[in-house]
Coordinates of C-alpha atoms and ligand atoms in Angstrom, one line a residue:
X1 CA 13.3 38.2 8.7
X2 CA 15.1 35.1 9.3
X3 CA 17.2 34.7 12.6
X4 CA 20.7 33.1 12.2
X5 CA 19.2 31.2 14.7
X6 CA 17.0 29.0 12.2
X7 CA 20.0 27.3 10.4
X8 CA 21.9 27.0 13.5
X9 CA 19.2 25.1 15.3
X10 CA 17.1 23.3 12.5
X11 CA 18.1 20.4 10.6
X12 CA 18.2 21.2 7.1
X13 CA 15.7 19.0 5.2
X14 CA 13.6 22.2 4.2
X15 CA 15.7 24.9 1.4
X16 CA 16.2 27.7 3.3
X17 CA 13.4 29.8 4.0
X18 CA 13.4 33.3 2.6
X19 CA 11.0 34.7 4.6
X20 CA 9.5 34.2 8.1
X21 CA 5.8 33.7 8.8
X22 CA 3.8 35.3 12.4
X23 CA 1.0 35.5 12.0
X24 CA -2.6 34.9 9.7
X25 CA -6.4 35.7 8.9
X26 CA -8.7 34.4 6.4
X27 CA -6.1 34.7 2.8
X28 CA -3.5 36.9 4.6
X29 CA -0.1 36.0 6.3
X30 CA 2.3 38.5 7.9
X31 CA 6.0 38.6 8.5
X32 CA 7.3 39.6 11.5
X33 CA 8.6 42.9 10.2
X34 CA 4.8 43.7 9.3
X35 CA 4.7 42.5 6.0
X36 CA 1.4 41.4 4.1
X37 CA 1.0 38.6 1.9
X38 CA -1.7 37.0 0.0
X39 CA -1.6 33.6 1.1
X40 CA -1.8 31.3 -1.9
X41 CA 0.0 28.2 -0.9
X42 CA -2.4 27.6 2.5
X43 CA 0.3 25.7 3.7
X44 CA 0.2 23.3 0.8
X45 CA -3.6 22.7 0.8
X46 CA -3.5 22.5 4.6
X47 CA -5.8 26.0 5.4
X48 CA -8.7 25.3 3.6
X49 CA -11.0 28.0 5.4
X50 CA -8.3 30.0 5.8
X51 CA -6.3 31.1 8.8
X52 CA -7.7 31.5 12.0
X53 CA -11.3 31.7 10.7
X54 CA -13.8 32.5 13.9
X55 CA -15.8 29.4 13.8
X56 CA -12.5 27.1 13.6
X57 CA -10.9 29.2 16.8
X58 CA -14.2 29.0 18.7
X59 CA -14.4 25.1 18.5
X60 CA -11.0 24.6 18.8
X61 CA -10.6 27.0 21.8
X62 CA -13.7 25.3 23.3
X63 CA -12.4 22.2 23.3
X64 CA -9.1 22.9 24.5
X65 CA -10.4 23.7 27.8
X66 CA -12.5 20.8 27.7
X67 CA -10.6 17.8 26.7
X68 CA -7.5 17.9 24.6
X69 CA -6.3 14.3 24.9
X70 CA -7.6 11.3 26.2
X71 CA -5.8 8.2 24.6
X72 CA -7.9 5.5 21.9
X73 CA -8.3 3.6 25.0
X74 CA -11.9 5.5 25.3
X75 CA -14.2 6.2 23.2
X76 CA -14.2 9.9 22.2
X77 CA -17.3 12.2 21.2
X78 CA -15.6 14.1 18.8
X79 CA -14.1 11.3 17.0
X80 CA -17.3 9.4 16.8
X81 CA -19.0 12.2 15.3
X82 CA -16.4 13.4 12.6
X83 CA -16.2 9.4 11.6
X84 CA -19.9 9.8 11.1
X85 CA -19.8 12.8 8.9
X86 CA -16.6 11.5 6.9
X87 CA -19.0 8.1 6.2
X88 CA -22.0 10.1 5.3
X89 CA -19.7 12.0 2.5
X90 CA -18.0 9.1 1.3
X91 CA -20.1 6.0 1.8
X92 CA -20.8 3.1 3.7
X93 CA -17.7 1.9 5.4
X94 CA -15.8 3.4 8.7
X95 CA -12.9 5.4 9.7
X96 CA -9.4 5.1 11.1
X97 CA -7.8 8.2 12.5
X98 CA -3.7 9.2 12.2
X99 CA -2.0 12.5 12.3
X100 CA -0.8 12.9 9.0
X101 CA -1.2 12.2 5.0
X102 CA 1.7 9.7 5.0
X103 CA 0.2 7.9 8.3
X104 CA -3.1 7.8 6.4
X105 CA -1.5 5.6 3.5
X106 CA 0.7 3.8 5.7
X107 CA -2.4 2.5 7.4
X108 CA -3.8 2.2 3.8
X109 CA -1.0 -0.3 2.3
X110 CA -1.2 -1.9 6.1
X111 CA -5.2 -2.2 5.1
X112 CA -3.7 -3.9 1.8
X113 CA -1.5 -6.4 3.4
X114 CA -4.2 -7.8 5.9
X115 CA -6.8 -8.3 3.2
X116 CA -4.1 -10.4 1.3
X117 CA -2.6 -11.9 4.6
X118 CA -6.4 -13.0 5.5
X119 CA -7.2 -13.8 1.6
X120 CA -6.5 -17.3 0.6
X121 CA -3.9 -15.9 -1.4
X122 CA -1.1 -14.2 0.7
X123 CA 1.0 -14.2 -1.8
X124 CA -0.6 -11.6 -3.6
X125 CA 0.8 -8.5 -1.6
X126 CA 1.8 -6.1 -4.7
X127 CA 0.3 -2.7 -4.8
X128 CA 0.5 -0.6 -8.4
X129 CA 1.2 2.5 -7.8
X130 CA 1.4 5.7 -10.8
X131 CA 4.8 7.1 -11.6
X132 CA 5.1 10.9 -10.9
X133 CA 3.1 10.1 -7.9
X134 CA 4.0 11.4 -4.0
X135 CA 2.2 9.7 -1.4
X136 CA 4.5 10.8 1.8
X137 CA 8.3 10.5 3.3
X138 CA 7.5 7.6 5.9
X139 CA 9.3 4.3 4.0
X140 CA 6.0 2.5 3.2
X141 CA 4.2 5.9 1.5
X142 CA 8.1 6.5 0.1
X143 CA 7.7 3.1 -1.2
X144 CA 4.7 3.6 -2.8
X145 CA 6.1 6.7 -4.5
X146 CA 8.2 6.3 -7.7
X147 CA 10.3 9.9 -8.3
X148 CA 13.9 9.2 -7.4
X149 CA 14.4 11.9 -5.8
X150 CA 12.4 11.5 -3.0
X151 CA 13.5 8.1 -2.8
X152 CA 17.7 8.7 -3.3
X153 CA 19.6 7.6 0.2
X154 CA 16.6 6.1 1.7
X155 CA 16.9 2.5 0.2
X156 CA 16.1 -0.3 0.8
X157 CA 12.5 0.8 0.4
X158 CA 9.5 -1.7 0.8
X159 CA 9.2 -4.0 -1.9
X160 CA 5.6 -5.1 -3.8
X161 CA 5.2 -1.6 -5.6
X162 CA 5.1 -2.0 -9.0
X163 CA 5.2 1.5 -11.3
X164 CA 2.7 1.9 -14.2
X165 CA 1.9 5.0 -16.1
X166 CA -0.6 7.8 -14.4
X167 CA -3.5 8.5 -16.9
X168 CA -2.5 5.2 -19.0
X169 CA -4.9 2.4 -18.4
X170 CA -3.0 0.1 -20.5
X171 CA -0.2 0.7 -18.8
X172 CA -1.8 -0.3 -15.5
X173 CA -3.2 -3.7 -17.2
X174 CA 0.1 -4.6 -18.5
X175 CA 1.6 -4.0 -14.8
X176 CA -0.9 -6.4 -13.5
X177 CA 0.2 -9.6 -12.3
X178 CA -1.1 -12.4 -10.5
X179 CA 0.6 -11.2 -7.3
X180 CA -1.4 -7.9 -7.2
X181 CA -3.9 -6.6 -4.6
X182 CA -4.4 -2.9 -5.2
X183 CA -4.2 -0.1 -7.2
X184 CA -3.2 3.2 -5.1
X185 CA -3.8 6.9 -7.2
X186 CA -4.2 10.6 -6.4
X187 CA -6.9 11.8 -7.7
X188 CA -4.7 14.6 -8.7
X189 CA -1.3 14.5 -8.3
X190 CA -0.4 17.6 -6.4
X191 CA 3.3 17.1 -5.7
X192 CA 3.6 16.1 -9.5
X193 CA 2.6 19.2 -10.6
X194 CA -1.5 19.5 -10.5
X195 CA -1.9 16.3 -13.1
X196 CA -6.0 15.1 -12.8
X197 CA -6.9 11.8 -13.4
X198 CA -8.9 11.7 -16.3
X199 CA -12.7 10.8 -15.3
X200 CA -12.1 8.0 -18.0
X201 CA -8.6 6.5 -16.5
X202 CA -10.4 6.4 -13.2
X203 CA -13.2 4.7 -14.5
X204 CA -11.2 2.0 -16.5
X205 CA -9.0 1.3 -13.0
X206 CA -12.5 0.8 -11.3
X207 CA -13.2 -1.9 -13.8
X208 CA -9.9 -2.9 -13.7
X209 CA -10.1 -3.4 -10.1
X210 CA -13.2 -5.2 -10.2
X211 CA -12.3 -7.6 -12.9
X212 CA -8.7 -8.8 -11.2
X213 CA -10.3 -8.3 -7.8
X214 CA -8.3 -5.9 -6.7
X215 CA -8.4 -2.9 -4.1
X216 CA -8.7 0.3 -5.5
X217 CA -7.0 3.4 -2.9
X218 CA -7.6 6.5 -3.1
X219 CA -5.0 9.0 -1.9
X220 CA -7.0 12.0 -1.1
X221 CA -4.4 14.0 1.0
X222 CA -3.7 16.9 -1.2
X223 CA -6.8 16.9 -3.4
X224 CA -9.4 16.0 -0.7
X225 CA -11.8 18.4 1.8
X226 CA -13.5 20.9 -0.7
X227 CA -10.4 22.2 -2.7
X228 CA -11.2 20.4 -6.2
X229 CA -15.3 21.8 -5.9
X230 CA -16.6 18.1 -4.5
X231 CA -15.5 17.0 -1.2
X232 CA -12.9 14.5 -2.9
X233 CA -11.5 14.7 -5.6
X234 CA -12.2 11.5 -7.1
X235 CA -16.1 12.0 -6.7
X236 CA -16.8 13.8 -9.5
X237 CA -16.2 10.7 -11.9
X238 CA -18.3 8.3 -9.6
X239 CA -15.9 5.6 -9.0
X240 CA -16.3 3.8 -5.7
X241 CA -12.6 3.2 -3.8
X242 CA -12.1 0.9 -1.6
X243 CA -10.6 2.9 1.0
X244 CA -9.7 6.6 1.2
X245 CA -6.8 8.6 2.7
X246 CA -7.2 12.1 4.1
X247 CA -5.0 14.7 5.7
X248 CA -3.7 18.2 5.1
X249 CA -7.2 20.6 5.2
X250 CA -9.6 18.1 6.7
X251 CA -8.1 19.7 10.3
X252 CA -7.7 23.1 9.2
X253 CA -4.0 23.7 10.3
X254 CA -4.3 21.0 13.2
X255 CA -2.4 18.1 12.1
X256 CA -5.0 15.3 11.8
X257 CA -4.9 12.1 9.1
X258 CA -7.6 10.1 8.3
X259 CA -8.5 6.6 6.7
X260 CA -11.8 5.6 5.0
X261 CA -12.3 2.2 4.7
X262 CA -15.3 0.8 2.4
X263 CA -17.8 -2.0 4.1
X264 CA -16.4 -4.9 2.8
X265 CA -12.8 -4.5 4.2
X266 CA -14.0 -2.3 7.3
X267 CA -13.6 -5.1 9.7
X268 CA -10.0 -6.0 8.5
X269 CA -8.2 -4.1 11.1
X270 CA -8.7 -5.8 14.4
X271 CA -7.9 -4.9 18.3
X272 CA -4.1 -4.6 18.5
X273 CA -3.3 -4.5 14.4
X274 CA -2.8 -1.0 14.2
X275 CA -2.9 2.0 16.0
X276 CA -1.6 5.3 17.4
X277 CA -0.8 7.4 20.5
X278 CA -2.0 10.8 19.3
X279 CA -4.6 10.0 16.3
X280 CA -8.1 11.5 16.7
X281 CA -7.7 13.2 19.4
X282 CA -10.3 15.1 20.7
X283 CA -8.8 18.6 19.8
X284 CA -7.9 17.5 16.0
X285 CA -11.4 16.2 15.6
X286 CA -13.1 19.1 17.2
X287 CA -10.8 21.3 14.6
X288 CA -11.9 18.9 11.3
X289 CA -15.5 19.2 13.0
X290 CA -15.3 22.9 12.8
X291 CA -14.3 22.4 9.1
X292 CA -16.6 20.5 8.4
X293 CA -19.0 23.4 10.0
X294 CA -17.8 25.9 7.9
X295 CA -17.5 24.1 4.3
X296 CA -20.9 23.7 4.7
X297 CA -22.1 27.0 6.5
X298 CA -20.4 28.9 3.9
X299 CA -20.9 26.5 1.1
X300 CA -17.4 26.5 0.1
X301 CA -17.1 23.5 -2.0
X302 CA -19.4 25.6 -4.5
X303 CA -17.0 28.5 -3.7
X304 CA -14.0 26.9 -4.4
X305 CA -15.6 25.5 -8.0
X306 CA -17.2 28.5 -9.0
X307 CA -13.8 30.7 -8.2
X308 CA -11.6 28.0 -9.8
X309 CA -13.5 28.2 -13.1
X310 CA -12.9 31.8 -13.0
X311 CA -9.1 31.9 -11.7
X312 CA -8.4 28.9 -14.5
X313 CA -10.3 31.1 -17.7
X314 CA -8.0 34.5 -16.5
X315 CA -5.0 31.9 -16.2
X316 CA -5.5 30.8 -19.2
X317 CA -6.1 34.3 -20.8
X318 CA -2.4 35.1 -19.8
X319 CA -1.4 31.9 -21.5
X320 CA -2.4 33.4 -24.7
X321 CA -0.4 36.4 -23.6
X322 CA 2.9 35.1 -22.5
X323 CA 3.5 32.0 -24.9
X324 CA 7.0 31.8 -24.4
X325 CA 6.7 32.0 -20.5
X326 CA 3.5 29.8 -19.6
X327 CA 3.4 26.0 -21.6
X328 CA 0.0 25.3 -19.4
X329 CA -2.8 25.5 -17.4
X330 CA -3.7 22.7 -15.2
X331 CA -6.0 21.5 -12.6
X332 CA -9.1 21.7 -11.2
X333 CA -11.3 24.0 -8.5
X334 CA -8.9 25.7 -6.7
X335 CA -5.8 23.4 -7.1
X336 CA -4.3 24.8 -9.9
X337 CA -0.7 25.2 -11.4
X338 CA 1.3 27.1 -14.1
X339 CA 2.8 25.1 -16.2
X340 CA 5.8 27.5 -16.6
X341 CA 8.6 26.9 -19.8
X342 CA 11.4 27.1 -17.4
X343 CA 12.2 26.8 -14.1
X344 CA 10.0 29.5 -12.2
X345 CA 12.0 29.8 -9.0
X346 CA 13.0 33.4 -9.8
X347 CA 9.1 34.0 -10.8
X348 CA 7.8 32.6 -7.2
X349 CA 10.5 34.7 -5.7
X350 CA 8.9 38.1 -7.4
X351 CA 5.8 37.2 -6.7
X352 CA 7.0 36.9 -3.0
X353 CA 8.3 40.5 -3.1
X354 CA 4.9 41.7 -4.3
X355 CA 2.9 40.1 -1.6
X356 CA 1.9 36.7 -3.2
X357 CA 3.0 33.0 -2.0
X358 CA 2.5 30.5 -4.1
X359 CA 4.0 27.4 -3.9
X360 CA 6.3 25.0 -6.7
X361 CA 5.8 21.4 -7.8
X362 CA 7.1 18.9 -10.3
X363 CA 7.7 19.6 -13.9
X364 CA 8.0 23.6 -13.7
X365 CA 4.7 24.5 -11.8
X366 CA 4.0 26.8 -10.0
X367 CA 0.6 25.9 -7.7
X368 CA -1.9 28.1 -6.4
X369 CA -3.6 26.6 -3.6
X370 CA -5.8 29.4 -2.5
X371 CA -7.9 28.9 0.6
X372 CA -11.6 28.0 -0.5
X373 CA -12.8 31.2 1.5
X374 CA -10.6 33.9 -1.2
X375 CA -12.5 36.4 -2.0
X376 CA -13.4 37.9 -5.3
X377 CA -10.9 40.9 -4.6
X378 CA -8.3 38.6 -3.6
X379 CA -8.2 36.3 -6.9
X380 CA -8.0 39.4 -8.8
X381 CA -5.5 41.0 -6.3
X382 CA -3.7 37.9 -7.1
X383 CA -4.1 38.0 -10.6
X384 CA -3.0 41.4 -11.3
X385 CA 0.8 40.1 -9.5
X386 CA 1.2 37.4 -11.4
X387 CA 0.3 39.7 -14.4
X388 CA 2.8 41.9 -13.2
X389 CA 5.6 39.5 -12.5
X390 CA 5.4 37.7 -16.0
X391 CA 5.3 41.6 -17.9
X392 CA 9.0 42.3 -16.0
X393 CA 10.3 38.4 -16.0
Ligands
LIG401 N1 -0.2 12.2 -0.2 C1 -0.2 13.3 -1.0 C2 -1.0 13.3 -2.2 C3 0.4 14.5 -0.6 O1 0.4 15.6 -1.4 C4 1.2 14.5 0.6 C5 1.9 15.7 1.0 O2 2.2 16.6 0.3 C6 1.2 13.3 1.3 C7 0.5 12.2 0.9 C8 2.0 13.3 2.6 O3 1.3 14.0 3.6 P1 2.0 14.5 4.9 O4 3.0 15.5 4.5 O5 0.9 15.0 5.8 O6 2.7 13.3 5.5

């Protein structure tokens, strides 16, 4: 139930919610008039071992009482030791910590300027970015992403983007110039409607990289921390990026960005270059240590492969089904979408009065974004609404 008190007191960037959220455990949300959902959004790829999962709660609890905030004026356990595990999955290099997805490539096009400000060509600052891409609302991530209507009212945005097709290397050669620095991707575009990079493409832009000398960076906010079955999304096709950005699951539901950076351009930043109050706290990184914990404990990247394989062949058994309703299947693990004919607002809405959220994106999708710890029962729980929704639609 929504209060009239939500559109009297909150600014209006969000549509309107239709429902309100309480509470949560594991794949389950409740309203507060009691009612159950299967939660297949996890806050846009934010819940990734679900809500309030035991081991997350104890660590986080724990370390509440401990030490919640100390400043980056001190060196801080927690931090120290997620920075360590984030190196050990990704690869030589170190770690910056933020609070969010567009803080994390901020601090990545920031890591882009200093290599070129410090290069002895300055004058090659421009960064190609794919079309259909989202990379955050801040003005430098805004920048970097190319829909207009994320961008409409906003400019002037940032210059030294320049737009080339997503899945197209030739496209990206014929956008290089002599002024570029770095290529910035999604592994898979989440905001544009579940769109993987083709092992290929990402190959060719490692070589392309390589040959023009040019950064290649990663944004792994939506597709990163066990959701696509490898811990990023760009690691199955064994490209090595230059830098990395993380958010969204890697603190479970506590807000918490991060920035990989590879060895040669880890020592770029310097005392005083960049920096914030709240990022890598001691509480966020005790919650993305807890993750960490339980991805592993639970082996959930496996999960969240082996469950995506199945969710994708049942998806793509109503496919054949509903022809005139579903053009698609995309994605990968569990980050998948519907490619849907038509608009599927009314379709999401059904499905939210039969006790499934799932989530939209670009280009008629509709996402499901499962947490990684769904059960069996839950997928086909799932399944059989979705079913349901398209026989009546
Ligand atoms: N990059 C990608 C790929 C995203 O999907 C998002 C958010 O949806 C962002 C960046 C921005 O992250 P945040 O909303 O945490 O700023």
């Amino acid at each position: 139930m929504i209060s009239e008190e939500h559109t009297k007191y909150l600014i209006g960037n969000y549509a309107a919610p239709a429902i309100d959220i309480v509470r949560g455990e594991g794949t389950k949300l409740w309203d507060s008039a009691g009612r159950e959902y299967l939660d297949f959004a996890s806050g846009i790829a934010v819940t990734n071992i679900g809500h309030g999962h035991p081991e997350w709660v104890k660590q986080v609890t724990r370390q509440s009482g401990v030490l919640c905030h100390a400043s980056n004026l001190y060196s801080i356990p927690e931090q120290v030791r997620l920075a360590k595990r984030l190196v050990e999955r990704i690869g030589p290099g170190k770690v910056l910590f933020c609070n969010s997805g567009a803080e994390a490539n901020e601090a990545m096009i920031k890591l882009s300027r200093l290599v070129a400000h410090q290069s002895e060509q300055p004058e090659r600052l421009e960064i190609l970015v794919a079309e259909n891409a989202f990379h955050g609302r801040t003005m430098g991530a805004l920048s970097a992403t190319a829909s207009s209507k994320y961008r409409k009212g906003f400019e002037p945005l940032l210059s030294g983007f320049r737009f080339a097709s997503f899945n197209h290397s030739e496209s990206f050669r014929q956008t290089v110039t002599e002024n570029s620095r770095a290529i910035m991707l999604e592994s898979i575009q989440g905001e544009g409607g579940i769109h993987p990079a083709s092992d290929e493409f990402l190959r060719d832009m490692e070589i392309l990289c390589a040959e023009k000398q040019l950064l290649l960076l990663l944004d792994e906010v939506q597709a990163g921390i066990g959701r696509t079955g490898e811990f990023l999304g760009f690691q199955r096709s064994g490209i090595r990026p230059s830098a990395v950005a993380m958010a969204k699951g890697l603190g479970g539901g506590f807000p918490l960005g991060a920035l990989w950076v590879s060895e040669p351009y880890a020592e770029i930043f310097k005392p005083g270059s960049h920096g914030t109050t709240f990022g890598g706290s001691p509480l966020a990184c005790a919650a993305a240590n807890a993750v960490l914990d339980v991805l592993d404990s639970e082996s959930l990247i496996d999960s969240a492969r082996d469950h995506g394989i199945y969710l994708q062949s049942k998806l793509e058994e109503l496919k054949t089904r509903f022809p005139n309703t579903i053009m698609e299947i995309r994605g990968r693990g569990l980050m998948l979408a519907i490619a849907m004919q038509h608009d599927p607002a009314v379709l999401i809405k059904l499905m939210r009065e039969e006790g499934l959220l799932v989530v939209a994106a670009a280009g008629h999708a509709l996402r499901l974004l499962p947490p990684l710890t769904v059960s069996q029962k839950e997928l086909d729980d799932a399944l059989g609404i979705i079913e349901k929704v398209l026989q009546h639609s």
